[in-house]
Amino acid sequence: MLATSSPLTKIIPGLMIWTIVFFAIVYFVLRRYAFGAIQRMLDERRERIASSLEEADKARQEARNLLEEHRKLVSQARGEAEEILAEARKTRDSMEQRMREETEQERQRRLEETRREIAAETARALEQIRSEVADLTLEAASRVVGRALDAERDRELITEAIGTLDFSRLEDSA
């Protein structure tokens, strides 16, 4: 009942024909002028989106490649740094060893030099003692004998006698 009384649901053949004619005209105009442009815009947008996705994929792949290259470079730099540190340690150790050896050589050289100086000083002291003993012996013999002895001839005799004496006991006690 309600369907027959409403003007919107009532079938009017003239109105139906005019509606179909206007729909066909609008469809023809839209198809001729709008659908092609709309389709082109949709195709262009689809192509831009596809190219953007391709560029994003390329950029992502390039970023991965760069990251991998960066990791390799960092790893290589670490390896080189470790090699440099190992070389520096080796150099330090060799320099320390060389310094120890040079110090030991210098110590040995000074010790030997000191020994030579001591030996030379000991020889000078013994020579001086011999000379003084010879002089004292001459003086003592002159007083005992009561006359002046010939210094040159007697000095030779005393020097020979002193030369045969063993002064090593004096050196040991010193």
PDB file of C-alpha atoms in Angstrom:
ATOM      1  CA  MET A   1       0.000   0.000   0.000  1.00  0.00           C
ATOM      2  CA  LEU A   2       2.629   2.427   0.841  1.00  0.00           C
ATOM      3  CA  ALA A   3       4.561   1.640  -2.330  1.00  0.00           C
ATOM      4  CA  THR A   4       1.706   2.601  -4.606  1.00  0.00           C
ATOM      5  CA  SER A   5       1.021   5.865  -2.915  1.00  0.00           C
ATOM      6  CA  SER A   6       4.590   7.240  -2.931  1.00  0.00           C
ATOM      7  CA  PRO A   7       5.536   9.278  -6.003  1.00  0.00           C
ATOM      8  CA  LEU A   8       9.138   8.004  -5.827  1.00  0.00           C
ATOM      9  CA  THR A   9       8.136   4.390  -6.151  1.00  0.00           C
ATOM     10  CA  LYS A  10       5.461   4.932  -8.710  1.00  0.00           C
ATOM     11  CA  ILE A  11       6.443   3.796 -12.206  1.00  0.00           C
ATOM     12  CA  ILE A  12       6.049   6.563 -14.722  1.00  0.00           C
ATOM     13  CA  PRO A  13       7.090   5.442 -18.230  1.00  0.00           C
ATOM     14  CA  GLY A  14       7.920   8.955 -19.581  1.00  0.00           C
ATOM     15  CA  LEU A  15      10.098   9.744 -16.619  1.00  0.00           C
ATOM     16  CA  MET A  16      11.894   6.448 -17.053  1.00  0.00           C
ATOM     17  CA  ILE A  17      12.715   7.163 -20.664  1.00  0.00           C
ATOM     18  CA  TRP A  18      13.970  10.659 -19.941  1.00  0.00           C
ATOM     19  CA  THR A  19      16.080   9.331 -17.054  1.00  0.00           C
ATOM     20  CA  ILE A  20      17.645   6.720 -19.351  1.00  0.00           C
ATOM     21  CA  VAL A  21      18.297   9.352 -22.055  1.00  0.00           C
ATOM     22  CA  PHE A  22      19.948  11.757 -19.615  1.00  0.00           C
ATOM     23  CA  PHE A  23      21.966   8.910 -18.084  1.00  0.00           C
ATOM     24  CA  ALA A  24      23.221   7.922 -21.552  1.00  0.00           C
ATOM     25  CA  ILE A  25      24.118  11.553 -22.372  1.00  0.00           C
ATOM     26  CA  VAL A  26      25.940  12.017 -19.055  1.00  0.00           C
ATOM     27  CA  TYR A  27      27.701   8.666 -19.510  1.00  0.00           C
ATOM     28  CA  PHE A  28      28.747   9.626 -23.061  1.00  0.00           C
ATOM     29  CA  VAL A  29      30.075  13.044 -21.929  1.00  0.00           C
ATOM     30  CA  LEU A  30      31.881  11.563 -18.933  1.00  0.00           C
ATOM     31  CA  ARG A  31      33.334   8.816 -21.056  1.00  0.00           C
ATOM     32  CA  ARG A  32      34.463  11.224 -23.733  1.00  0.00           C
ATOM     33  CA  TYR A  33      35.957  13.940 -21.474  1.00  0.00           C
ATOM     34  CA  ALA A  34      36.329  12.747 -17.844  1.00  0.00           C
ATOM     35  CA  PHE A  35      36.975   9.001 -17.745  1.00  0.00           C
ATOM     36  CA  GLY A  36      40.119   9.228 -19.909  1.00  0.00           C
ATOM     37  CA  ALA A  37      41.577  12.075 -17.845  1.00  0.00           C
ATOM     38  CA  ILE A  38      40.675  10.354 -14.593  1.00  0.00           C
ATOM     39  CA  GLN A  39      42.164   7.078 -15.887  1.00  0.00           C
ATOM     40  CA  ARG A  40      45.364   8.880 -16.974  1.00  0.00           C
ATOM     41  CA  MET A  41      45.648  10.540 -13.547  1.00  0.00           C
ATOM     42  CA  LEU A  42      45.145   7.167 -11.849  1.00  0.00           C
ATOM     43  CA  ASP A  43      47.731   5.531 -14.152  1.00  0.00           C
ATOM     44  CA  GLU A  44      50.227   8.370 -13.533  1.00  0.00           C
ATOM     45  CA  ARG A  45      49.674   8.117  -9.797  1.00  0.00           C
ATOM     46  CA  ARG A  46      50.106   4.331  -9.957  1.00  0.00           C
ATOM     47  CA  GLU A  47      53.356   4.796 -11.910  1.00  0.00           C
ATOM     48  CA  ARG A  48      54.647   7.424  -9.451  1.00  0.00           C
ATOM     49  CA  ILE A  49      53.850   5.171  -6.518  1.00  0.00           C
ATOM     50  CA  ALA A  50      55.539   2.219  -8.257  1.00  0.00           C
ATOM     51  CA  SER A  51      58.634   4.301  -9.100  1.00  0.00           C
ATOM     52  CA  SER A  52      58.707   5.668  -5.537  1.00  0.00           C
ATOM     53  CA  LEU A  53      58.564   2.113  -4.223  1.00  0.00           C
ATOM     54  CA  GLU A  54      61.367   1.089  -6.579  1.00  0.00           C
ATOM     55  CA  GLU A  55      63.456   4.081  -5.490  1.00  0.00           C
ATOM     56  CA  ALA A  56      62.756   3.257  -1.852  1.00  0.00           C
ATOM     57  CA  ASP A  57      63.842  -0.354  -2.481  1.00  0.00           C
ATOM     58  CA  LYS A  58      66.976   0.870  -4.245  1.00  0.00           C
ATOM     59  CA  ALA A  59      67.695   3.312  -1.409  1.00  0.00           C
ATOM     60  CA  ARG A  60      67.119   0.560   1.162  1.00  0.00           C
ATOM     61  CA  GLN A  61      69.464  -1.782  -0.736  1.00  0.00           C
ATOM     62  CA  GLU A  62      72.057   0.975  -1.077  1.00  0.00           C
ATOM     63  CA  ALA A  63      71.746   1.711   2.656  1.00  0.00           C
ATOM     64  CA  ARG A  64      72.285  -2.001   3.377  1.00  0.00           C
ATOM     65  CA  ASN A  65      75.327  -2.037   1.096  1.00  0.00           C
ATOM     66  CA  LEU A  66      76.706   1.102   2.745  1.00  0.00           C
ATOM     67  CA  LEU A  67      76.078  -0.357   6.195  1.00  0.00           C
ATOM     68  CA  GLU A  68      77.871  -3.563   5.220  1.00  0.00           C
ATOM     69  CA  GLU A  69      80.746  -1.572   3.742  1.00  0.00           C
ATOM     70  CA  HIS A  70      80.874   0.552   6.896  1.00  0.00           C
ATOM     71  CA  ARG A  71      81.006  -2.567   9.048  1.00  0.00           C
ATOM     72  CA  LYS A  72      83.835  -3.956   6.910  1.00  0.00           C
ATOM     73  CA  LEU A  73      85.741  -0.675   7.165  1.00  0.00           C
ATOM     74  CA  VAL A  74      85.259  -0.557  10.941  1.00  0.00           C
ATOM     75  CA  SER A  75      86.410  -4.165  11.216  1.00  0.00           C
ATOM     76  CA  GLN A  76      89.394  -3.442   8.999  1.00  0.00           C
ATOM     77  CA  ALA A  77      90.233  -0.314  11.021  1.00  0.00           C
ATOM     78  CA  ARG A  78      90.073  -2.330  14.237  1.00  0.00           C
ATOM     79  CA  GLY A  79      92.375  -4.939  12.737  1.00  0.00           C
ATOM     80  CA  GLU A  80      94.815  -2.261  11.619  1.00  0.00           C
ATOM     81  CA  ALA A  81      94.643  -0.614  15.049  1.00  0.00           C
ATOM     82  CA  GLU A  82      95.421  -3.951  16.700  1.00  0.00           C
ATOM     83  CA  GLU A  83      98.332  -4.470  14.307  1.00  0.00           C
ATOM     84  CA  ILE A  84      99.639  -0.980  15.079  1.00  0.00           C
ATOM     85  CA  LEU A  85      99.320  -1.628  18.819  1.00  0.00           C
ATOM     86  CA  ALA A  86     101.091  -4.972  18.478  1.00  0.00           C
ATOM     87  CA  GLU A  87     103.868  -3.325  16.469  1.00  0.00           C
ATOM     88  CA  ALA A  88     104.128  -0.540  19.054  1.00  0.00           C
ATOM     89  CA  ARG A  89     104.353  -3.098  21.867  1.00  0.00           C
ATOM     90  CA  LYS A  90     107.008  -5.007  19.954  1.00  0.00           C
ATOM     91  CA  THR A  91     108.956  -1.807  19.349  1.00  0.00           C
ATOM     92  CA  ARG A  92     108.620  -0.827  23.015  1.00  0.00           C
ATOM     93  CA  ASP A  93     109.832  -4.250  24.133  1.00  0.00           C
ATOM     94  CA  SER A  94     112.795  -4.157  21.779  1.00  0.00           C
ATOM     95  CA  MET A  95     113.665  -0.620  22.892  1.00  0.00           C
ATOM     96  CA  GLU A  96     113.430  -1.669  26.559  1.00  0.00           C
ATOM     97  CA  GLN A  97     115.659  -4.667  25.854  1.00  0.00           C
ATOM     98  CA  ARG A  98     118.149  -2.492  23.980  1.00  0.00           C
ATOM     99  CA  MET A  99     118.149   0.054  26.831  1.00  0.00           C
ATOM    100  CA  ARG A 100     118.780  -2.739  29.340  1.00  0.00           C
ATOM    101  CA  GLU A 101     121.626  -4.076  27.240  1.00  0.00           C
ATOM    102  CA  GLU A 102     123.126  -0.614  26.775  1.00  0.00           C
ATOM    103  CA  THR A 103     122.790   0.081  30.489  1.00  0.00           C
ATOM    104  CA  GLU A 104     124.454  -3.235  31.321  1.00  0.00           C
ATOM    105  CA  GLN A 105     127.253  -2.534  28.833  1.00  0.00           C
ATOM    106  CA  GLU A 106     127.748   0.949  30.298  1.00  0.00           C
ATOM    107  CA  ARG A 107     127.807  -0.523  33.818  1.00  0.00           C
ATOM    108  CA  GLN A 108     130.350  -3.156  32.771  1.00  0.00           C
ATOM    109  CA  ARG A 109     132.471  -0.522  31.028  1.00  0.00           C
ATOM    110  CA  ARG A 110     132.450   1.721  34.115  1.00  0.00           C
ATOM    111  CA  LEU A 111     133.168  -1.229  36.374  1.00  0.00           C
ATOM    112  CA  GLU A 112     136.136  -2.235  34.204  1.00  0.00           C
ATOM    113  CA  GLU A 113     137.332   1.377  34.094  1.00  0.00           C
ATOM    114  CA  THR A 114     137.077   1.594  37.868  1.00  0.00           C
ATOM    115  CA  ARG A 115     139.011  -1.666  38.238  1.00  0.00           C
ATOM    116  CA  ARG A 116     141.756  -0.316  35.964  1.00  0.00           C
ATOM    117  CA  GLU A 117     141.895   2.917  37.941  1.00  0.00           C
ATOM    118  CA  ILE A 118     142.093   0.965  41.206  1.00  0.00           C
ATOM    119  CA  ALA A 119     144.858  -1.245  39.790  1.00  0.00           C
ATOM    120  CA  ALA A 120     146.802   1.788  38.519  1.00  0.00           C
ATOM    121  CA  GLU A 121     146.354   3.602  41.836  1.00  0.00           C
ATOM    122  CA  THR A 122     147.458   0.485  43.719  1.00  0.00           C
ATOM    123  CA  ALA A 123     150.537   0.176  41.506  1.00  0.00           C
ATOM    124  CA  ARG A 124     151.378   3.869  42.077  1.00  0.00           C
ATOM    125  CA  ALA A 125     150.881   3.477  45.830  1.00  0.00           C
ATOM    126  CA  LEU A 126     153.095   0.368  45.928  1.00  0.00           C
ATOM    127  CA  GLU A 127     155.763   2.147  43.895  1.00  0.00           C
ATOM    128  CA  GLN A 128     155.621   5.098  46.266  1.00  0.00           C
ATOM    129  CA  ILE A 129     155.832   2.747  49.263  1.00  0.00           C
ATOM    130  CA  ARG A 130     158.855   1.009  47.740  1.00  0.00           C
ATOM    131  CA  SER A 131     160.520   4.333  47.121  1.00  0.00           C
ATOM    132  CA  GLU A 132     159.861   5.494  50.683  1.00  0.00           C
ATOM    133  CA  VAL A 133     160.999   2.147  52.127  1.00  0.00           C
ATOM    134  CA  ALA A 134     164.233   2.457  50.114  1.00  0.00           C
ATOM    135  CA  ASP A 135     164.811   5.978  51.422  1.00  0.00           C
ATOM    136  CA  LEU A 136     164.055   4.925  55.005  1.00  0.00           C
ATOM    137  CA  THR A 137     166.287   1.882  54.703  1.00  0.00           C
ATOM    138  CA  LEU A 138     169.162   4.031  53.424  1.00  0.00           C
ATOM    139  CA  GLU A 139     168.633   6.485  56.256  1.00  0.00           C
ATOM    140  CA  ALA A 140     168.457   3.699  58.834  1.00  0.00           C
ATOM    141  CA  ALA A 141     171.514   1.924  57.444  1.00  0.00           C
ATOM    142  CA  SER A 142     173.489   5.214  57.438  1.00  0.00           C
ATOM    143  CA  ARG A 143     172.733   5.759  61.080  1.00  0.00           C
ATOM    144  CA  VAL A 144     173.522   2.173  62.020  1.00  0.00           C
ATOM    145  CA  VAL A 145     176.792   2.123  60.115  1.00  0.00           C
ATOM    146  CA  GLY A 146     177.662   5.606  61.188  1.00  0.00           C
ATOM    147  CA  ARG A 147     178.833   6.830  57.888  1.00  0.00           C
ATOM    148  CA  ALA A 148     177.216   8.187  54.762  1.00  0.00           C
ATOM    149  CA  LEU A 149     176.442   5.513  52.260  1.00  0.00           C
ATOM    150  CA  ASP A 150     176.789   5.991  48.535  1.00  0.00           C
ATOM    151  CA  ALA A 151     173.186   6.774  47.735  1.00  0.00           C
ATOM    152  CA  GLU A 152     173.234   5.657  44.135  1.00  0.00           C
ATOM    153  CA  ARG A 153     174.970   2.285  44.578  1.00  0.00           C
ATOM    154  CA  ASP A 154     173.180   1.449  47.831  1.00  0.00           C
ATOM    155  CA  ARG A 155     169.825   2.548  46.410  1.00  0.00           C
ATOM    156  CA  GLU A 156     170.245  -0.039  43.627  1.00  0.00           C
ATOM    157  CA  LEU A 157     170.897  -2.792  46.172  1.00  0.00           C
ATOM    158  CA  ILE A 158     167.912  -1.793  48.276  1.00  0.00           C
ATOM    159  CA  THR A 159     165.661  -1.538  45.219  1.00  0.00           C
ATOM    160  CA  GLU A 160     166.698  -5.073  44.218  1.00  0.00           C
ATOM    161  CA  ALA A 161     165.974  -6.325  47.714  1.00  0.00           C
ATOM    162  CA  ILE A 162     162.616  -4.582  47.839  1.00  0.00           C
ATOM    163  CA  GLY A 163     161.772  -5.987  44.402  1.00  0.00           C
ATOM    164  CA  THR A 164     162.122  -9.491  45.773  1.00  0.00           C
ATOM    165  CA  LEU A 165     159.807  -8.748  48.709  1.00  0.00           C
ATOM    166  CA  ASP A 166     156.240 -10.017  48.519  1.00  0.00           C
ATOM    167  CA  PHE A 167     153.841  -7.084  48.833  1.00  0.00           C
ATOM    168  CA  SER A 168     150.821  -9.215  48.136  1.00  0.00           C
ATOM    169  CA  ARG A 169     150.295  -9.525  51.896  1.00  0.00           C
ATOM    170  CA  LEU A 170     149.845  -5.775  52.034  1.00  0.00           C
ATOM    171  CA  GLU A 171     147.372  -5.881  49.151  1.00  0.00           C
ATOM    172  CA  ASP A 172     145.374  -8.679  50.847  1.00  0.00           C
ATOM    173  CA  SER A 173     145.189  -6.825  54.124  1.00  0.00           C
ATOM    174  CA  ALA A 174     144.121  -3.619  52.358  1.00  0.00           C
TER     175      ALA A 174
END
